[in-house]
XYZ file of C-alpha atoms in Angstrom:
744
model
C -24.923 -26.618 -15.864
C -24.319 -28.207 -12.495
C -21.983 -26.395 -10.019
C -19.610 -29.381 -10.299
C -17.167 -27.470 -12.525
C -16.957 -24.457 -10.254
C -16.475 -26.564 -7.131
C -13.888 -28.708 -8.883
C -11.960 -25.749 -10.159
C -12.133 -23.790 -6.925
C -10.659 -26.806 -5.179
C -7.935 -27.123 -7.792
C -7.004 -23.451 -7.522
C -6.981 -23.376 -3.750
C -4.938 -26.559 -3.673
C -2.213 -24.981 -5.769
C -2.101 -21.697 -3.865
C 0.028 -21.135 -0.790
C -1.980 -22.286 2.199
C -2.302 -20.255 5.360
C 0.170 -21.272 8.059
C -0.962 -24.095 10.309
C -1.863 -23.061 13.820
C -0.163 -24.888 16.664
C -2.199 -26.310 19.550
C -2.132 -24.028 22.550
C -2.286 -25.473 26.052
C -5.049 -23.926 28.130
C -3.924 -22.399 31.429
C -5.656 -23.288 34.643
C -8.550 -20.882 35.216
C -7.995 -18.312 37.946
C -10.484 -16.199 39.787
C -10.821 -12.797 38.059
C -9.371 -9.837 39.965
C -11.796 -7.608 41.781
C -13.225 -4.539 40.059
C -11.750 -1.187 41.060
C -12.916 2.382 40.973
C -11.647 4.756 38.300
C -9.563 6.552 40.927
C -7.953 3.286 42.045
C -7.241 2.326 38.431
C -5.684 5.715 37.703
C -3.264 5.317 40.608
C -2.448 1.728 39.615
C -2.011 2.367 35.874
C -0.204 5.710 35.830
C 3.325 4.223 36.322
C 2.776 2.080 33.190
C 1.782 4.930 30.854
C 4.210 6.703 28.539
C 4.129 9.705 26.238
C 5.727 9.158 22.819
C 7.208 12.101 20.920
C 8.410 12.178 17.329
C 11.516 14.343 17.364
C 12.347 16.417 14.290
C 15.025 18.942 13.416
C 13.025 21.761 14.961
C 11.824 19.869 18.038
C 8.701 17.781 18.590
C 6.779 16.887 15.405
C 4.066 14.699 16.915
C 2.868 13.257 20.211
C 1.000 10.087 21.137
C 0.532 7.632 23.964
C 1.692 4.133 24.814
C 1.960 1.735 27.733
C 4.454 -0.716 29.156
C 3.692 -4.392 28.544
C 6.961 -5.928 29.789
C 9.237 -5.062 32.686
C 12.316 -4.915 30.445
C 11.066 -1.900 28.502
C 8.661 -3.217 25.840
C 6.039 -0.569 24.998
C 2.842 -0.871 22.925
C 1.370 1.899 20.779
C -0.155 2.626 17.349
C 2.066 2.559 14.277
C 0.791 5.958 13.147
C 1.999 7.427 16.459
C 5.652 6.691 15.681
C 5.623 7.597 11.975
C 8.659 6.741 9.868
C 12.262 7.869 9.809
C 11.756 9.791 13.072
C 13.736 9.666 16.275
C 11.431 8.684 19.135
C 11.526 9.830 22.739
C 9.653 8.086 25.550
C 8.574 10.112 28.576
C 7.626 8.151 31.694
C 5.013 9.169 34.234
C 7.675 10.741 36.464
C 9.107 12.912 33.656
C 12.200 10.813 32.946
C 12.917 10.197 29.264
C 14.383 7.346 27.201
C 15.436 6.973 23.574
C 13.885 4.064 21.656
C 16.575 1.501 20.769
C 14.480 -0.841 18.603
C 11.118 -0.902 16.873
C 10.431 -4.428 18.078
C 7.424 -5.043 15.808
C 5.193 -3.117 13.452
C 2.098 -3.926 11.430
C 0.577 -1.399 9.033
C -2.660 -3.388 8.581
C -3.309 -3.452 12.323
C -1.804 0.007 12.980
C 0.214 -1.423 15.869
C 3.821 -1.115 16.983
C 6.051 -2.360 19.792
C 8.963 -0.200 20.969
C 11.963 -1.234 23.069
C 13.807 1.028 25.488
C 16.830 0.085 27.569
C 15.282 -0.094 31.032
C 14.479 -2.676 33.688
C 12.100 -3.099 36.580
C 9.244 -1.222 34.901
C 5.615 -1.823 35.829
C 3.787 -3.652 33.026
C 0.041 -3.661 32.460
C -1.660 -7.074 32.285
C -3.273 -7.916 28.945
C -6.890 -9.084 28.918
C -8.816 -11.122 26.344
C -10.612 -8.906 23.813
C -12.557 -11.883 22.438
C -14.559 -11.964 25.682
C -15.600 -8.308 25.858
C -19.303 -7.601 26.344
C -21.376 -4.764 24.980
C -22.111 -2.248 27.738
C -19.106 -3.323 29.799
C -17.603 -0.401 31.775
C -14.113 0.626 30.683
C -11.524 3.316 31.298
C -9.171 4.894 28.777
C -5.885 6.622 29.513
C -3.467 8.743 27.485
C -1.868 12.136 27.000
C -4.438 14.268 25.111
C -2.867 17.112 23.099
C 0.476 16.224 24.708
C -0.705 17.275 28.170
C -0.241 15.295 31.358
C -1.658 11.797 31.706
C -5.426 11.676 32.077
C -8.167 9.096 32.557
C -11.742 8.976 31.269
C -14.447 6.466 32.108
C -17.061 5.092 29.683
C -18.547 1.911 28.264
C -17.801 -0.495 25.444
C -20.453 0.354 22.861
C -20.004 -2.405 20.279
C -17.649 -4.451 18.157
C -17.522 -3.064 14.621
C -15.860 -4.034 11.361
C -13.951 -1.065 9.931
C -11.945 -1.497 6.709
C -12.028 -5.311 7.082
C -10.793 -5.135 10.692
C -12.616 -5.827 13.929
C -12.543 -2.742 16.163
C -13.911 -1.992 19.615
C -16.240 1.008 19.645
C -16.027 2.930 22.897
C -18.185 5.742 24.268
C -15.288 7.912 25.435
C -13.712 10.989 23.846
C -10.403 10.310 22.052
C -8.318 13.408 21.441
C -5.090 13.949 19.519
C -2.335 12.453 21.651
C -4.595 9.732 23.087
C -3.788 7.367 20.200
C -1.834 4.359 21.437
C -3.110 4.657 24.994
C -4.703 1.646 26.727
C -8.385 0.894 27.087
C -8.909 -1.259 30.181
C -11.637 -3.110 32.016
C -12.422 -2.220 35.621
C -9.985 -4.892 36.816
C -7.097 -3.052 35.134
C -6.564 -5.444 32.202
C -5.876 -3.981 28.761
C -8.648 -4.738 26.264
C -7.495 -2.518 23.394
C -5.407 0.411 22.134
C -7.154 3.710 21.425
C -6.796 4.681 17.790
C -9.579 6.459 15.877
C -11.646 9.450 16.790
C -15.179 9.549 15.392
C -15.953 12.307 12.927
C -19.587 12.365 14.035
C -19.273 12.971 17.756
C -16.533 13.743 20.263
C -17.890 11.175 22.692
C -17.111 8.232 20.423
C -13.896 6.446 19.491
C -12.417 3.103 18.581
C -9.720 0.777 19.860
C -7.685 -2.017 18.289
C -8.450 -5.276 20.156
C -5.570 -6.279 22.429
C -5.543 -9.839 21.020
C -4.130 -8.348 17.800
C -1.254 -6.964 19.871
C -0.494 -10.426 21.232
C 0.262 -11.574 17.682
C 3.024 -8.960 17.394
C 4.438 -9.984 20.763
C 4.593 -13.632 19.655
C 6.032 -12.826 16.190
C 8.156 -9.674 16.340
C 10.056 -8.172 13.404
C 12.655 -6.045 15.208
C 14.312 -3.144 13.398
C 17.191 -1.287 15.118
C 16.542 2.431 15.470
C 19.527 3.210 13.254
C 17.815 1.336 10.420
C 14.317 2.603 11.251
C 15.527 6.153 10.719
C 16.207 5.293 7.071
C 12.779 3.781 6.333
C 10.757 6.208 4.271
C 13.448 8.868 4.559
C 14.144 11.123 1.603
C 17.389 10.451 -0.220
C 19.690 13.297 0.930
C 21.489 13.108 -2.411
C 18.242 14.038 -4.168
C 16.420 16.317 -1.703
C 17.240 19.030 0.850
C 14.549 20.111 3.318
C 14.209 23.554 4.879
C 11.990 24.904 7.680
C 11.075 21.511 9.116
C 7.793 19.578 8.668
C 8.006 15.813 8.247
C 8.895 14.687 4.727
C 8.822 10.959 3.957
C 8.752 8.914 0.779
C 7.185 5.637 -0.269
C 7.091 4.259 -3.791
C 7.786 7.587 -5.403
C 5.161 9.433 -3.358
C 6.566 12.130 -1.079
C 4.340 12.872 1.899
C 4.550 15.913 4.134
C 2.935 16.167 7.555
C 2.938 18.736 10.359
C 3.444 22.464 9.864
C 6.893 23.806 9.050
C 8.691 26.279 11.292
C 8.335 29.133 8.787
C 5.615 31.775 9.085
C 2.262 30.233 8.155
C 3.681 26.740 8.697
C 5.829 27.093 5.559
C 8.285 24.275 4.742
C 10.356 23.498 1.645
C 11.728 20.326 0.089
C 14.180 21.326 -2.652
C 15.529 19.061 -5.361
C 19.298 18.858 -5.806
C 18.766 18.534 -9.567
C 20.270 21.477 -11.444
C 17.750 23.863 -13.000
C 18.433 24.669 -16.705
C 19.682 28.157 -17.462
C 17.435 30.720 -19.156
C 14.005 29.081 -19.629
C 12.922 25.961 -17.743
C 9.844 24.136 -16.441
C 9.024 22.215 -13.282
C 6.001 20.022 -12.614
C 4.575 17.578 -10.082
C 1.388 15.733 -9.216
C -0.030 17.055 -5.935
C -2.872 16.054 -3.621
C -4.033 17.731 -0.381
C -6.025 15.983 2.319
C -7.413 19.327 3.487
C -8.050 22.128 1.003
C -7.855 24.746 3.759
C -4.100 24.139 3.760
C -1.705 24.734 0.895
C 0.942 22.811 -1.065
C 2.604 22.984 -4.439
C 5.802 23.980 -6.264
C 8.688 26.163 -5.114
C 11.198 27.608 -7.591
C 13.898 30.251 -8.025
C 14.844 29.453 -4.413
C 18.017 30.620 -2.694
C 17.791 27.556 -0.443
C 16.309 29.640 2.339
C 13.386 32.044 2.650
C 13.483 33.565 -0.842
C 11.576 31.758 -3.611
C 8.439 31.733 -5.721
C 5.544 29.453 -4.862
C 2.747 28.154 -7.087
C 0.378 26.115 -4.996
C -3.185 25.082 -4.266
C -4.709 26.988 -1.342
C -8.315 26.995 -0.199
C -9.431 25.379 -3.449
C -7.791 28.138 -5.525
C -4.400 28.467 -7.233
C -1.988 31.000 -5.713
C 1.252 32.435 -7.134
C 3.439 34.150 -4.520
C 6.908 35.697 -4.292
C 8.576 35.132 -0.907
C 11.352 37.619 -0.159
C 11.888 36.714 3.482
C 10.709 34.857 6.587
C 7.613 36.866 7.560
C 4.283 37.903 6.075
C 5.600 41.374 5.290
C 8.083 39.809 2.870
C 5.396 38.033 0.855
C 3.819 39.316 -2.333
C 0.759 37.459 -3.597
C 0.989 37.925 -7.361
C -2.182 35.936 -8.210
C -4.953 34.118 -6.347
C -7.409 32.629 -8.825
C -10.062 29.910 -8.938
C -9.969 27.326 -11.733
C -12.442 24.713 -12.884
C -9.455 22.652 -13.986
C -8.375 22.112 -10.358
C -9.993 19.063 -8.708
C -10.124 19.373 -4.884
C -9.123 16.237 -3.013
C -7.726 14.591 -6.147
C -4.334 14.355 -7.797
C -3.648 17.530 -9.789
C -0.727 18.283 -12.094
C 0.882 21.667 -11.333
C 3.365 22.984 -13.892
C 5.353 26.215 -14.094
C 7.293 27.649 -17.021
C 9.961 30.222 -16.094
C 11.368 32.499 -18.811
C 13.633 35.556 -18.452
C 10.706 37.983 -18.799
C 7.636 35.991 -17.686
C 6.321 33.096 -15.591
C 3.354 30.938 -16.690
C 1.519 28.564 -14.303
C -0.702 25.652 -15.307
C -3.005 23.217 -13.514
C -3.946 19.975 -15.274
C -2.742 21.435 -18.567
C -4.783 24.655 -18.345
C -3.031 28.025 -18.014
C -4.233 29.842 -14.887
C -1.554 32.500 -14.276
C 0.774 34.521 -16.483
C 3.053 37.061 -14.777
C 5.810 39.437 -15.898
C 7.371 39.469 -12.407
C 11.179 39.194 -12.621
C 12.032 39.606 -8.948
C 13.709 36.186 -8.668
C 15.526 33.940 -11.131
C 17.908 30.978 -11.027
C 18.268 29.033 -7.784
C 16.729 25.680 -6.874
C 13.287 24.151 -7.402
C 11.164 21.693 -5.448
C 8.099 21.393 -3.266
C 6.437 23.609 -0.668
C 3.806 23.095 2.007
C 1.967 25.381 4.432
C -0.095 25.024 7.606
C -1.257 21.670 8.992
C -2.527 19.973 5.856
C -1.097 16.595 4.866
C 0.153 16.842 1.276
C 1.343 14.206 -1.171
C 3.611 14.776 -4.158
C 4.732 12.481 -6.940
C 6.423 12.603 -10.333
C 8.387 15.810 -9.637
C 10.414 16.750 -12.697
C 12.569 19.547 -14.112
C 13.121 20.165 -17.819
C 13.023 22.643 -20.669
C 9.550 21.596 -21.895
C 7.257 19.414 -19.753
C 3.998 20.171 -21.554
C 1.881 17.244 -22.662
C 2.614 16.700 -26.329
C -0.243 16.558 -28.808
C -1.147 13.165 -30.211
C -0.157 12.343 -33.745
C -3.203 13.530 -35.762
C -3.572 10.243 -37.608
C -3.296 8.166 -34.424
C -5.658 10.501 -32.563
C -8.251 10.292 -35.346
C -8.022 6.521 -35.393
C -8.424 6.239 -31.615
C -11.298 8.709 -31.425
C -13.163 6.806 -34.085
C -13.169 3.837 -31.695
C -14.662 5.763 -28.766
C -18.085 7.422 -28.932
C -18.070 11.056 -27.883
C -20.419 12.129 -25.086
C -19.714 15.827 -24.820
C -22.579 18.304 -24.471
C -22.476 21.794 -26.036
C -22.494 24.105 -23.011
C -22.687 27.310 -25.098
C -26.359 26.779 -25.924
C -27.528 26.072 -22.361
C -29.616 29.275 -21.961
C -31.518 28.719 -25.203
C -32.024 25.071 -24.271
C -33.479 26.027 -20.885
C -36.001 28.374 -22.496
C -37.263 25.528 -24.643
C -37.385 23.062 -21.745
C -39.468 25.435 -19.613
C -42.389 24.972 -22.020
C -42.978 21.607 -20.308
C -40.780 21.346 -17.170
C -42.133 17.994 -15.922
C -41.614 16.242 -19.241
C -38.250 17.937 -19.682
C -37.107 16.714 -16.268
C -38.048 13.131 -17.130
C -36.170 13.368 -20.410
C -33.113 14.848 -18.669
C -33.134 12.093 -16.026
C -33.343 9.449 -18.736
C -30.532 11.079 -20.681
C -28.392 11.469 -17.569
C -28.819 7.805 -16.699
C -27.889 6.860 -20.219
C -24.761 8.991 -20.067
C -23.852 7.527 -16.646
C -24.171 4.043 -18.107
C -21.967 5.049 -21.021
C -19.441 6.613 -18.622
C -19.368 3.344 -16.665
C -18.691 1.445 -19.875
C -15.904 3.860 -20.804
C -14.310 3.501 -17.349
C -14.405 -0.276 -17.696
C -12.927 0.045 -21.192
C -10.147 2.203 -19.731
C -9.478 -0.390 -16.981
C -9.406 -3.225 -19.496
C -7.070 -1.266 -21.779
C -4.691 -0.791 -18.834
C -4.841 -4.490 -17.911
C -4.125 -5.551 -21.470
C -1.216 -3.117 -21.682
C 0.233 -4.629 -18.479
C -0.340 -8.139 -19.863
C 1.544 -7.161 -23.000
C 4.484 -5.882 -20.933
C 4.553 -9.035 -18.779
C 4.495 -11.302 -21.847
C 7.314 -9.293 -23.430
C 9.424 -9.761 -20.281
C 8.654 -13.486 -20.057
C 9.555 -13.961 -23.742
C 13.210 -13.273 -22.905
C 15.654 -16.117 -22.156
C 15.213 -17.305 -18.557
C 18.407 -15.663 -17.167
C 17.420 -12.304 -18.671
C 13.860 -12.197 -17.287
C 13.498 -9.507 -14.614
C 11.211 -11.304 -12.151
C 11.122 -8.284 -9.833
C 9.732 -6.126 -12.647
C 7.230 -8.862 -13.585
C 5.958 -8.991 -10.003
C 5.625 -5.191 -9.918
C 3.780 -5.258 -13.261
C 1.406 -7.771 -11.677
C 0.717 -5.260 -8.885
C 0.274 -2.459 -11.436
C -2.158 -4.678 -13.347
C -4.537 -4.032 -10.418
C -3.389 -0.527 -9.505
C -2.343 1.861 -12.307
C -0.739 4.205 -9.754
C 2.070 1.772 -8.869
C 5.309 3.537 -9.765
C 7.497 0.658 -10.947
C 10.582 2.802 -11.521
C 10.497 4.025 -7.925
C 10.338 0.496 -6.500
C 13.182 -0.630 -8.745
C 15.171 2.327 -7.369
C 14.354 1.217 -3.806
C 15.536 -2.287 -4.682
C 18.797 -0.941 -6.115
C 19.339 0.892 -2.809
C 19.063 -2.472 -1.020
C 21.645 -3.928 -3.409
C 24.011 -1.031 -2.709
C 23.648 -1.624 1.046
C 25.217 -5.077 0.658
C 27.271 -4.927 -2.525
C 30.617 -4.461 -0.787
C 29.812 -6.590 2.265
C 32.603 -9.144 2.844
C 30.155 -11.887 3.898
C 28.253 -11.520 0.604
C 31.535 -12.109 -1.240
C 32.638 -15.009 0.988
C 30.437 -17.718 -0.565
C 26.860 -18.955 -0.516
C 26.520 -19.958 3.134
C 28.031 -16.753 4.622
C 26.009 -14.730 2.100
C 22.734 -16.410 3.114
C 23.455 -15.698 6.789
C 24.148 -12.050 5.950
C 21.006 -11.809 3.810
C 18.956 -13.223 6.680
C 20.276 -10.625 9.112
C 19.752 -7.808 6.620
C 16.292 -8.951 5.589
C 14.747 -9.984 8.890
C 16.759 -8.399 11.718
C 17.822 -5.068 10.234
C 14.852 -4.324 7.965
C 12.004 -6.149 9.679
C 10.572 -8.161 6.773
C 8.111 -10.726 8.104
C 5.274 -13.035 7.191
C 1.708 -11.791 7.398
C 0.539 -12.329 10.949
C -3.229 -12.553 10.638
C -4.670 -11.105 7.435
C -3.145 -13.820 5.258
C -5.584 -13.530 2.342
C -5.316 -9.737 2.082
C -4.461 -8.856 -1.520
C -1.745 -6.493 -0.252
C 0.355 -9.520 0.687
C 0.496 -10.516 -2.989
C 1.472 -7.082 -4.307
C 5.246 -6.765 -4.248
C 5.118 -2.963 -4.000
C 3.117 -3.176 -0.766
C 5.391 -5.922 0.547
C 8.355 -3.581 0.037
C 6.478 -0.710 1.712
C 5.002 -2.642 4.643
C 7.773 -5.299 4.933
C 5.074 -7.918 5.263
C 3.926 -10.552 2.805
C 3.298 -14.139 1.765
C 6.011 -16.790 1.513
C 6.178 -16.346 -2.258
C 6.367 -12.535 -2.353
C 9.011 -12.457 0.380
C 10.906 -15.215 -1.447
C 10.835 -13.319 -4.752
C 12.401 -10.274 -3.103
C 14.967 -12.410 -1.256
C 16.010 -14.445 -4.316
C 16.175 -11.398 -6.592
C 18.349 -9.588 -4.033
C 20.688 -12.592 -3.859
C 20.831 -12.722 -7.654
C 21.571 -8.991 -7.987
C 24.429 -9.410 -5.493
C 25.901 -12.319 -7.467
C 25.241 -14.903 -4.731
C 25.343 -18.341 -6.346
C 23.046 -21.285 -5.621
C 20.036 -19.387 -4.178
C 16.646 -20.089 -5.787
C 12.914 -20.372 -5.175
C 11.562 -23.768 -4.123
C 7.831 -24.424 -4.838
C 6.984 -26.698 -1.920
C 3.354 -27.843 -1.691
C 1.417 -25.230 0.280
C 4.438 -23.076 1.148
C 7.035 -21.355 -1.007
C 10.571 -21.307 0.394
C 14.063 -20.248 -0.611
C 16.591 -22.989 -1.287
C 20.369 -22.800 -1.417
C 23.281 -25.129 -2.072
C 26.939 -24.556 -1.301
C 28.146 -25.648 -4.732
C 26.438 -27.783 -7.421
C 26.766 -30.973 -5.346
C 25.999 -29.360 -1.996
C 23.099 -30.459 0.168
C 19.856 -28.563 -0.390
C 18.948 -26.355 2.570
C 15.843 -24.225 2.987
C 15.116 -20.724 4.284
C 11.575 -20.215 5.584
C 11.175 -16.521 4.807
C 7.700 -16.532 6.322
C 9.146 -17.525 9.701
C 11.837 -14.844 10.047
C 14.380 -16.673 7.859
C 14.357 -19.887 9.869
C 16.737 -22.494 8.397
C 15.079 -25.884 7.951
C 16.112 -29.182 6.419
C 14.180 -30.800 3.596
C 13.119 -33.564 5.981
C 11.732 -31.073 8.536
C 9.810 -29.215 5.836
C 8.347 -32.447 4.475
C 7.108 -33.472 7.919
C 5.459 -30.066 8.394
C 3.872 -29.748 4.939
C 2.929 -33.281 3.814
C 0.937 -36.122 5.279
C 3.473 -38.839 4.396
C 6.583 -36.770 5.148
C 7.834 -36.830 1.556
C 7.938 -34.321 -1.296
C 7.401 -35.131 -4.956
C 10.684 -34.789 -6.866
C 9.679 -31.703 -8.851
C 8.863 -29.814 -5.628
C 12.563 -29.486 -4.819
C 13.723 -28.339 -8.246
C 14.378 -24.635 -8.948
C 11.227 -23.009 -10.278
C 11.065 -20.977 -13.483
C 10.223 -17.283 -13.294
C 7.072 -17.838 -15.324
C 5.936 -20.519 -12.857
C 6.574 -18.112 -9.951
C 4.342 -15.500 -11.554
C 1.599 -18.074 -12.183
C 1.742 -19.168 -8.548
C 1.407 -15.522 -7.474
C -1.682 -15.260 -9.688
C -3.142 -18.373 -8.069
C -2.680 -16.724 -4.683
C -4.563 -13.641 -5.901
C -7.414 -15.821 -7.165
C -7.401 -17.729 -3.897
C -7.713 -14.435 -1.990
C -10.753 -13.500 -4.076
C -12.433 -16.800 -3.217
C -11.409 -16.645 0.467
C -12.867 -13.167 0.911
C -16.161 -13.993 -0.836
C -15.620 -11.282 -3.413
C -17.540 -11.316 -6.649
C -16.440 -14.062 -9.011
C -16.143 -11.379 -11.661
C -13.159 -9.981 -9.711
C -11.231 -13.157 -10.535
C -11.681 -12.743 -14.302
C -8.784 -10.285 -14.825
C -6.444 -12.747 -13.067
C -7.755 -15.668 -15.123
C -7.318 -13.673 -18.328
C -3.722 -12.826 -17.406
C -3.031 -16.399 -16.289
C -4.242 -17.838 -19.602
C -2.338 -15.204 -21.571
C 0.830 -16.453 -19.844
C -0.097 -20.157 -19.961
C -2.767 -20.832 -22.637
C -2.606 -24.582 -21.925
C -3.791 -24.285 -18.302
C -6.942 -26.435 -18.461
C -8.164 -25.916 -14.853
C -8.053 -22.122 -15.164
C -9.724 -22.256 -18.579
C -12.517 -24.395 -17.158
C -13.000 -21.908 -14.315
C -13.117 -18.979 -16.732
C -15.686 -20.751 -18.909
C -17.903 -21.266 -15.871
C -17.628 -17.624 -14.772
C -18.166 -16.302 -18.296
C -21.321 -18.343 -18.649
C -22.612 -17.202 -15.278
C -22.314 -13.557 -16.343
C -23.926 -14.102 -19.716
C -20.731 -13.944 -21.795
C -21.703 -16.893 -23.989
C -19.217 -16.205 -26.792
C -16.297 -16.247 -24.341
C -17.629 -19.357 -22.594
C -18.000 -21.132 -25.973
C -14.411 -20.229 -26.835
C -13.115 -21.791 -23.605
C -15.290 -24.918 -23.768
C -14.337 -25.438 -27.401
C -10.653 -25.250 -26.408
C -11.237 -27.831 -23.666
C -12.898 -30.185 -26.163
C -10.157 -29.733 -28.771
C -7.446 -30.333 -26.170
C -9.170 -33.119 -24.212
C -6.436 -35.583 -23.182
C -6.371 -39.046 -24.698
C -7.660 -41.549 -22.229
C -9.525 -38.873 -20.274
C -12.791 -39.741 -18.475
C -15.480 -40.252 -21.196
C -18.222 -38.908 -18.911
C -16.342 -35.593 -18.577
C -16.096 -35.331 -22.369
C -19.829 -35.991 -22.600
C -20.503 -33.196 -20.095
C -18.356 -30.803 -22.153
C -20.352 -31.699 -25.289
C -23.661 -31.100 -23.470
C -22.332 -27.806 -22.163
C -21.260 -26.681 -25.652
C -24.687 -27.485 -27.116
C -26.340 -25.480 -24.324
C -24.103 -22.488 -25.059
C -25.025 -22.596 -28.748
C -28.760 -22.369 -28.091
């Protein structure tokens, strides 16, 4: 078949997706003679007044240190986002030792790992920004920062190359980048900033990377300021649910608690205790835990007095350790068990569970018992999480109950399911006898084993794909069940999160719904929200864009993350439609009348009317909540300056979800990913809207390309049966020819 169908359908899909924002013409400045090159010593003297040291301040003092530099005389400072962390008070130290508190996080971008900070100061010396698009391989450069938190230093090197790392262009530099250098400037020999130091190479100390400075210019042009008072709440643990002890940095995103930096207790011990009451007598606690470095330790704490006395069951050095802590120092510790276990998977998520009874304690990892102890030294108290040393640990799904064990499947259901999946389990008990037989002809045996291994790997791949498809179909079923409700009862927020979970099974929908409810509580009693639609929209704009920093994607528009509502909530960055969904659902939850999504061609916006007969006004959520008239929007988005009538009508929740799916498919095409990656979206789209002819035509084309003739025949047959009256006869003829070819 000719590529006509694919080209036609790709065009149709891209035409219906939200287009990338139009770029405005930029006037070219008059060229000036470049400044003269300087020596490293001259640069050091010139640059030093513009460098700053950035400290994350915790309860116990400094939790982390990085570098930054002044880019505006009124106190605007550039650095890496990972340098400032989340929910941490930030202190800026100038070259002369004076310090300032950060008043505003002026801009942040998780994809670029960049941040702009604002301090209340004037008359500072700013560094000039160069043009990173004009850098040349082998060009001499200097890098400056505060390695390991020490005084400001300078190192000279060369620009090695421009590399793509995780879909981002980075500048590779032949200079050592140490901890504390991140966020410092990389400059040419004229003193112009070309990039921000960020990554240290794992292969050699004399190699690092820098974010190109042109990426920083985007943040300067389009800030998303968040006052420090609000920044301190982003990612912070809910104090009603958790109490921390002995420091470390504990943050939370989407149900995942993350702990960084050592605690102040001996061995870097730190605790995060749940406020949930532990049942009397027997009880269980459990959590999913992952360590980035197995030389550290993290796990469960229980029977805690809220201080230094508690039990700990945790992963440490690839083993499982059960310890009783009776005080603050090593002499107060009793290691009750330290055992290896094949059930523990280093570097992966592992489920740790503990059962506490009056006379014994039993510890499990991934459902397998690894420790049983009759120690009764501690009972009662609180339960939660613990972490040791410098490892970064992640925790999710912490729970307390009387019985948290995984319940056995119903025998009849289990038998039915197992009959549908072929078993590929070898009998390990006969391995020695098997080896004796194989040694009779080792060469032949090896060939047979390789063949069998490859076969099993192929089967494992098929089973993984079956597991993925089962998950997708389960999510599709949940989405269809939600959309089957009457329109006012459909939870669009949940639908959008289910769409994200369709791609990523680890998305914790309940946690994001909890985060959304926290946003509702922030505004529920606000007098402006209760004062009518127009005051409420103004308040929503301030809350959304000025206080919380939500903003449109600055450069990586087709990144799939912009279409996943969970990542939009985490990163506060997204597409017009995902930002609009969150905005409209927040307005709805607060009871604000007359606020709805408006499906303008090429750009989704939020519309509002002050009463049923009020004039329609628009909020451009992609442009920081800018208020625009219908006429202005039409001039910007259409060639003739007019919208079709249906473009201004409120959109149904099903139509919103379909438009989000079109954006996901558009991102697949834009990023030249495999066409097969678009099939799950097409399948979901057609499950929601079986009458969507363009998407069905696209799926037929892709199915045929990958040899799925039965599926392609099904789609082409549907297109023939539903061919519109009066449609082009030549297109019907092509469909008939196509069907005959598929039947051969």
